[in-house]
Amino acid sequence: RKAMAKGLLTADAARSLVGSVDAFLFDCDGVIWKGDELIQGVPETLELLRKLGKKLVFVTNNSRKSRRQYSKKFKTLGLEVTEEEIFTSSFAAAMFLKLNNFSPEKKVYVVGEDGILDELKLAGFECFGGPEDGKKNIMLEANFYFDHDKSVGAVVVGLDQYFNYYKMQYASLCIRENPGCLFIATNRDPTGHMTSAQEWPGAGTMVAAVSCSVQKEPIVVGKPSSFLMDFLLKSFNLETSRMCMVGDRLDTDILFGQNTGCKTLLVLSGVTTLPELQDASNTIHPDLYTNSVHDLVKLLQQ
Ligand code: PLP
Ligand code: CA
């Protein structure tokens, strides 16, 4: 069998790609939308791929929403996508605890937003922290001693727009002082499209802060970790050699696809630029690249 050509997506490459996979995994920000704005040509692309019988799955590292909240976002943008087709890093954190038999007697401290709290609660775990703790702060007065809950058995860190010194200390105390306490990161994206207008510091910045304080590396459950894929494969009857990961980031999406044996398609509609892809210092090479997912439709119709 002829190996698929590496490089620009051509009409031949698009036909060969579509013929050789049963499922497309789409990253969301930079591929489907940018912040809250739908990327041009997405509805037509999804419709065509569904018509061709392809399974579509959506994988986002953004932990701010739960699967349920994301299916609403898809609907608002005019896309019919079910909760079961959506895999978020917030859901991944909850599933990681579940699959590792995390004791329901123990609590989870969350540096993050409602998406993580919602998924943890849905999975039956007791959790606290989140946006509420954004109102708290510590007074660094003489001899101030900050106590923490000894029944916390896991700390989950994701993007938190209310991140503060209180949370950093609370998370650090739990990880450092509670025996066996897990340190879980939803993802390590350096930046994210918190708004469509510009990029903002991503979850990776907050993970780095806690990791620096405790001098420990977290367990990452979002892309590029293969954890999400193992879970995805349990949910659907698919094999990774017949899947294509479509994403805009080399170090999360394309690496995730490569780590798990998928074909990979980089789109330039998000954070990665063509000069970055072609830079000699870049070590992550997708199988194919193109401007946006809309090109799939255009090329297949040629
Ligand atoms: N995390 C946050 C907080 C974000 O805002 C974004 C993008 O908007 C991401 C992660 C990356 O999301 P995705 O994996 O869908 O590109
Ligand atoms: Ca992305």
Short mmCIF file of C-alpha atoms and ligand atoms in Angstrom, two decimals:
data_model
loop_
_atom_site.label_atom_id
_atom_site.label_comp_id
_atom_site.label_asym_id
_atom_site.label_seq_id
_atom_site.Cartn_x
_atom_site.Cartn_y
_atom_site.Cartn_z
CA ARG A 1 0.00 0.00 0.00
CA LYS A 2 1.26 3.43 -0.96
CA ALA A 3 2.24 5.55 2.02
CA MET A 4 0.24 8.76 2.28
CA ALA A 5 2.18 11.77 1.06
CA LYS A 6 3.30 14.21 3.73
CA GLY A 7 2.49 17.79 3.02
CA LEU A 8 -0.13 20.00 1.55
CA LEU A 9 -3.62 18.52 1.28
CA THR A 10 -4.37 18.06 -2.42
CA ALA A 11 -7.53 16.68 -4.04
CA ASP A 12 -5.87 13.25 -4.35
CA ALA A 13 -4.65 13.33 -0.76
CA ALA A 14 -8.11 14.36 0.47
CA ARG A 15 -9.77 11.47 -1.39
CA SER A 16 -7.16 9.03 -0.13
CA LEU A 17 -7.53 10.33 3.43
CA VAL A 18 -11.32 10.13 3.47
CA GLY A 19 -11.17 6.66 1.93
CA SER A 20 -8.74 5.38 4.53
CA VAL A 21 -10.43 6.50 7.75
CA ASP A 22 -13.70 5.70 9.53
CA ALA A 23 -13.58 8.62 11.96
CA PHE A 24 -12.45 12.21 12.18
CA LEU A 25 -11.41 13.63 15.53
CA PHE A 26 -11.76 17.37 15.54
CA ASP A 27 -10.02 19.70 17.90
CA CYS A 28 -12.43 22.58 18.62
CA ASP A 29 -10.78 25.96 19.08
CA GLY A 30 -8.96 26.97 15.92
CA VAL A 31 -10.68 24.23 13.90
CA ILE A 32 -14.44 24.45 14.55
CA TRP A 33 -14.53 27.87 16.17
CA LYS A 34 -12.32 30.68 17.31
CA GLY A 35 -13.54 31.74 20.74
CA ASP A 36 -17.26 32.08 20.13
CA GLU A 37 -17.12 32.50 16.35
CA LEU A 38 -17.76 29.60 14.00
CA ILE A 39 -14.96 29.08 11.44
CA GLN A 40 -16.12 29.41 7.85
CA GLY A 41 -17.15 26.22 6.05
CA VAL A 42 -17.45 24.06 9.17
CA PRO A 43 -21.17 23.16 8.81
CA GLU A 44 -20.67 22.05 5.18
CA THR A 45 -17.61 20.00 6.12
CA LEU A 46 -19.28 18.17 8.99
CA GLU A 47 -22.38 17.55 6.89
CA LEU A 48 -20.36 16.07 4.02
CA LEU A 49 -18.31 13.82 6.30
CA ARG A 50 -21.44 12.56 8.05
CA LYS A 51 -23.02 11.89 4.64
CA LEU A 52 -19.95 9.84 3.75
CA GLY A 53 -20.63 7.73 6.87
CA LYS A 54 -17.72 9.03 8.96
CA LYS A 55 -17.91 9.02 12.73
CA LEU A 56 -17.20 12.51 14.07
CA VAL A 57 -15.72 13.13 17.51
CA PHE A 58 -14.80 16.47 19.07
CA VAL A 59 -11.85 16.68 21.44
CA THR A 60 -11.10 19.91 23.28
CA ASN A 61 -8.48 20.72 25.88
CA ASN A 62 -10.60 23.61 27.12
CA SER A 63 -11.76 22.55 30.60
CA ARG A 64 -13.98 25.57 31.27
CA LYS A 65 -17.13 23.79 30.14
CA SER A 66 -18.56 20.32 30.65
CA ARG A 67 -19.69 18.05 27.79
CA ARG A 68 -23.25 19.14 28.43
CA GLN A 69 -22.31 22.81 28.19
CA TYR A 70 -20.33 22.19 25.00
CA SER A 71 -23.26 20.48 23.29
CA LYS A 72 -25.20 23.70 23.97
CA LYS A 73 -22.37 25.76 22.47
CA PHE A 74 -22.44 23.58 19.32
CA LYS A 75 -26.20 24.07 19.11
CA THR A 76 -25.88 27.85 19.50
CA LEU A 77 -23.46 27.81 16.56
CA GLY A 78 -25.99 25.81 14.52
CA LEU A 79 -24.20 22.44 14.78
CA GLU A 80 -25.95 19.25 15.91
CA VAL A 81 -23.45 17.44 18.10
CA THR A 82 -24.41 15.14 20.99
CA GLU A 83 -22.75 15.04 24.41
CA GLU A 84 -21.45 11.55 23.62
CA GLU A 85 -19.49 12.90 20.65
CA ILE A 86 -17.68 15.47 22.81
CA PHE A 87 -14.55 14.75 24.86
CA THR A 88 -13.32 17.60 27.03
CA SER A 89 -10.31 17.71 29.34
CA SER A 90 -12.76 18.39 32.21
CA PHE A 91 -14.55 15.11 31.45
CA ALA A 92 -11.17 13.39 31.08
CA ALA A 93 -10.20 14.47 34.62
CA ALA A 94 -13.39 12.95 36.06
CA MET A 95 -12.96 9.75 34.03
CA PHE A 96 -9.34 9.44 35.11
CA LEU A 97 -10.42 9.40 38.76
CA LYS A 98 -13.23 6.95 38.03
CA LEU A 99 -11.03 4.51 36.10
CA ASN A 100 -8.39 4.70 38.84
CA ASN A 101 -10.99 3.83 41.50
CA PHE A 102 -10.61 7.13 43.32
CA SER A 103 -12.34 6.69 46.68
CA PRO A 104 -15.67 8.55 46.91
CA GLU A 105 -14.78 9.16 50.59
CA LYS A 106 -12.01 11.48 49.47
CA LYS A 107 -12.49 14.98 48.12
CA VAL A 108 -11.17 16.72 45.03
CA TYR A 109 -9.80 20.27 45.23
CA VAL A 110 -10.34 22.14 41.97
CA VAL A 111 -8.27 24.99 40.58
CA GLY A 112 -10.51 25.62 37.59
CA GLU A 113 -14.00 26.57 36.53
CA ASP A 114 -17.51 25.09 36.39
CA GLY A 115 -16.71 22.57 33.63
CA ILE A 116 -14.45 20.60 35.96
CA LEU A 117 -16.79 20.89 38.97
CA ASP A 118 -19.76 19.75 36.85
CA GLU A 119 -17.99 16.71 35.41
CA LEU A 120 -16.66 15.66 38.82
CA LYS A 121 -20.11 15.96 40.39
CA LEU A 122 -21.73 14.05 37.50
CA ALA A 123 -19.19 11.27 38.10
CA GLY A 124 -20.20 11.21 41.77
CA PHE A 125 -17.18 12.88 43.35
CA GLU A 126 -17.25 15.44 46.15
CA CYS A 127 -15.33 18.51 45.11
CA PHE A 128 -14.73 22.10 46.15
CA GLY A 129 -12.70 25.13 45.12
CA GLY A 130 -13.44 26.49 41.65
CA PRO A 131 -14.78 30.01 41.01
CA GLU A 132 -15.95 30.42 44.66
CA ASP A 133 -12.37 30.34 45.91
CA GLY A 134 -11.54 33.23 43.61
CA LYS A 135 -13.08 35.55 46.19
CA LYS A 136 -10.78 34.28 48.91
CA ASN A 137 -7.35 35.56 49.62
CA ILE A 138 -4.78 35.12 52.30
CA MET A 139 -3.39 37.79 54.55
CA LEU A 140 0.28 37.17 54.90
CA GLU A 141 0.51 38.42 58.47
CA ALA A 142 3.16 37.32 60.94
CA ASN A 143 2.84 33.65 61.96
CA PHE A 144 -0.15 33.12 59.68
CA TYR A 145 -0.84 29.40 59.33
CA PHE A 146 -3.08 28.26 56.51
CA ASP A 147 -4.91 25.00 57.23
CA HIS A 148 -6.30 22.62 54.63
CA ASP A 149 -8.66 19.64 54.33
CA LYS A 150 -6.73 16.41 54.94
CA SER A 151 -9.38 14.36 53.13
CA VAL A 152 -8.45 15.87 49.76
CA GLY A 153 -7.12 12.95 47.69
CA ALA A 154 -6.74 14.72 44.35
CA VAL A 155 -6.09 18.21 43.06
CA VAL A 156 -7.28 19.00 39.54
CA VAL A 157 -5.78 22.07 37.86
CA GLY A 158 -7.30 23.59 34.71
CA LEU A 159 -7.80 27.08 33.31
CA ASP A 160 -9.07 29.33 36.05
CA GLN A 161 -9.82 32.98 35.35
CA TYR A 162 -10.08 33.48 39.12
CA PHE A 163 -6.63 31.97 39.78
CA ASN A 164 -5.02 33.54 42.83
CA TYR A 165 -2.41 33.06 45.55
CA TYR A 166 -4.94 31.42 47.89
CA LYS A 167 -5.68 28.66 45.37
CA MET A 168 -2.02 28.14 44.61
CA GLN A 169 -1.25 27.64 48.29
CA TYR A 170 -4.31 25.43 48.91
CA ALA A 171 -3.48 23.16 45.96
CA SER A 172 0.18 23.02 47.00
CA LEU A 173 -0.64 22.12 50.61
CA CYS A 174 -2.93 19.25 49.55
CA ILE A 175 -0.39 17.83 47.10
CA ARG A 176 2.55 18.24 49.47
CA GLU A 177 0.98 17.21 52.77
CA ASN A 178 -1.83 14.72 52.03
CA PRO A 179 -0.35 11.23 51.58
CA GLY A 180 -0.95 9.88 48.07
CA CYS A 181 -2.72 13.02 46.88
CA LEU A 182 -2.96 12.99 43.05
CA PHE A 183 -1.90 16.04 41.05
CA ILE A 184 -3.94 16.11 37.83
CA ALA A 185 -3.70 18.68 35.04
CA THR A 186 -6.52 18.95 32.52
CA ASN A 187 -4.02 20.22 29.92
CA ARG A 188 -0.88 22.28 29.53
CA ASP A 189 -1.79 24.62 26.68
CA PRO A 190 0.37 27.74 27.08
CA THR A 191 -2.37 29.93 25.61
CA GLY A 192 -6.05 29.75 24.70
CA HIS A 193 -8.70 31.80 22.90
CA MET A 194 -10.56 32.98 25.97
CA THR A 195 -12.03 35.57 23.59
CA SER A 196 -12.01 35.52 19.80
CA ALA A 197 -10.10 38.81 19.76
CA GLN A 198 -6.80 37.52 21.17
CA GLU A 199 -4.90 34.75 22.95
CA TRP A 200 -4.73 34.56 26.75
CA PRO A 201 -2.62 32.57 29.22
CA GLY A 202 -3.77 28.94 29.11
CA ALA A 203 -4.16 26.23 31.75
CA GLY A 204 -0.49 25.37 31.34
CA THR A 205 0.48 28.58 33.09
CA MET A 206 -1.50 27.65 36.21
CA VAL A 207 -0.33 24.04 36.12
CA ALA A 208 3.24 25.37 35.94
CA ALA A 209 2.67 27.57 39.00
CA VAL A 210 1.47 24.68 41.16
CA SER A 211 4.02 22.28 39.72
CA CYS A 212 6.82 24.73 40.51
CA SER A 213 5.62 25.12 44.07
CA VAL A 214 5.34 21.39 44.82
CA GLN A 215 8.30 20.38 42.61
CA LYS A 216 6.23 17.58 41.08
CA GLU A 217 5.00 16.86 37.58
CA PRO A 218 1.23 16.44 37.12
CA ILE A 219 -0.66 13.63 35.41
CA VAL A 220 -1.98 15.24 32.21
CA VAL A 221 -5.34 13.88 31.05
CA GLY A 222 -6.01 16.12 28.01
CA LYS A 223 -4.16 16.19 24.66
CA PRO A 224 -1.40 15.12 23.92
CA SER A 225 -1.79 12.43 26.60
CA SER A 226 -3.21 9.17 25.27
CA PHE A 227 -5.58 8.82 28.23
CA LEU A 228 -8.46 10.42 26.34
CA MET A 229 -7.91 8.11 23.38
CA ASP A 230 -8.03 4.97 25.54
CA PHE A 231 -11.32 6.20 26.89
CA LEU A 232 -12.63 7.15 23.45
CA LEU A 233 -11.81 3.70 22.09
CA LYS A 234 -13.80 2.12 24.92
CA SER A 235 -16.80 4.26 23.92
CA PHE A 236 -16.73 3.57 20.17
CA ASN A 237 -15.83 0.62 18.00
CA LEU A 238 -12.92 2.31 16.26
CA GLU A 239 -9.24 1.68 15.60
CA THR A 240 -6.72 4.50 15.63
CA SER A 241 -5.08 3.52 12.32
CA ARG A 242 -8.42 4.32 10.69
CA MET A 243 -8.84 7.69 12.42
CA CYS A 244 -7.70 11.17 11.49
CA MET A 245 -6.94 13.83 14.10
CA VAL A 246 -7.58 17.34 12.80
CA GLY A 247 -6.09 20.17 14.85
CA ASP A 248 -4.42 23.57 14.85
CA ARG A 249 -1.72 22.99 17.49
CA LEU A 250 1.36 20.89 16.87
CA ASP A 251 2.23 20.20 20.53
CA THR A 252 -1.28 19.14 21.58
CA ASP A 253 -3.41 17.97 18.63
CA ILE A 254 -0.85 16.66 16.15
CA LEU A 255 1.24 15.09 18.92
CA PHE A 256 -1.92 13.49 20.37
CA GLY A 257 -2.76 12.03 16.95
CA GLN A 258 0.79 10.76 16.49
CA ASN A 259 1.05 9.38 20.05
CA THR A 260 -2.06 7.32 19.46
CA GLY A 261 -1.42 6.13 15.91
CA CYS A 262 -3.92 8.33 14.06
CA LYS A 263 -3.40 10.06 10.75
CA THR A 264 -2.94 13.77 11.33
CA LEU A 265 -4.16 16.87 9.51
CA LEU A 266 -2.99 20.31 10.64
CA VAL A 267 -5.22 23.25 9.79
CA LEU A 268 -3.81 26.78 9.67
CA SER A 269 -7.08 28.36 10.82
CA GLY A 270 -5.88 28.52 14.44
CA VAL A 271 -2.64 29.16 16.30
CA THR A 272 -0.02 27.49 14.07
CA THR A 273 1.26 29.47 11.09
CA LEU A 274 2.88 28.05 7.93
CA PRO A 275 6.32 29.52 8.83
CA GLU A 276 6.07 27.83 12.26
CA LEU A 277 5.18 24.50 10.66
CA GLN A 278 8.07 24.78 8.22
CA ASP A 279 10.60 26.16 10.70
CA ALA A 280 13.72 24.01 11.02
CA SER A 281 13.30 23.94 14.82
CA ASN A 282 9.86 22.29 14.57
CA THR A 283 10.03 18.57 15.30
CA ILE A 284 6.33 17.75 15.01
CA HIS A 285 5.27 17.01 11.44
CA PRO A 286 1.62 16.30 10.59
CA ASP A 287 0.87 13.89 7.73
CA LEU A 288 -1.01 16.65 5.93
CA TYR A 289 -1.79 20.34 6.32
CA THR A 290 -4.24 22.79 4.79
CA ASN A 291 -5.76 26.20 5.49
CA SER A 292 -9.01 25.09 7.11
CA VAL A 293 -11.42 22.15 7.26
CA HIS A 294 -13.44 23.80 4.50
CA ASP A 295 -10.71 22.69 2.07
CA LEU A 296 -11.83 19.08 2.58
CA VAL A 297 -15.18 19.90 0.98
CA LYS A 298 -13.66 22.01 -1.77
CA LEU A 299 -11.07 19.36 -2.67
CA LEU A 300 -13.45 16.41 -2.50
CA GLN A 301 -15.82 18.16 -4.88
CA GLN A 302 -13.12 18.82 -7.48
N1 PLP B 1 -7.95 25.93 27.18
C1 PLP B 1 -8.55 27.13 27.14
C2 PLP B 1 -8.83 27.82 28.41
C3 PLP B 1 -8.94 27.72 25.96
O1 PLP B 1 -9.54 28.92 25.96
C4 PLP B 1 -8.66 27.01 24.77
C5 PLP B 1 -9.07 27.58 23.51
O2 PLP B 1 -9.90 28.47 23.44
C6 PLP B 1 -8.03 25.78 24.84
C7 PLP B 1 -7.70 25.27 26.05
C8 PLP B 1 -7.75 24.96 23.64
O3 PLP B 1 -8.93 24.32 23.22
P1 PLP B 1 -8.91 23.31 22.01
O4 PLP B 1 -8.27 22.05 22.48
O5 PLP B 1 -10.36 23.14 21.64
O6 PLP B 1 -8.14 23.98 20.92
CA CA B 2 -7.04 24.02 19.07
#
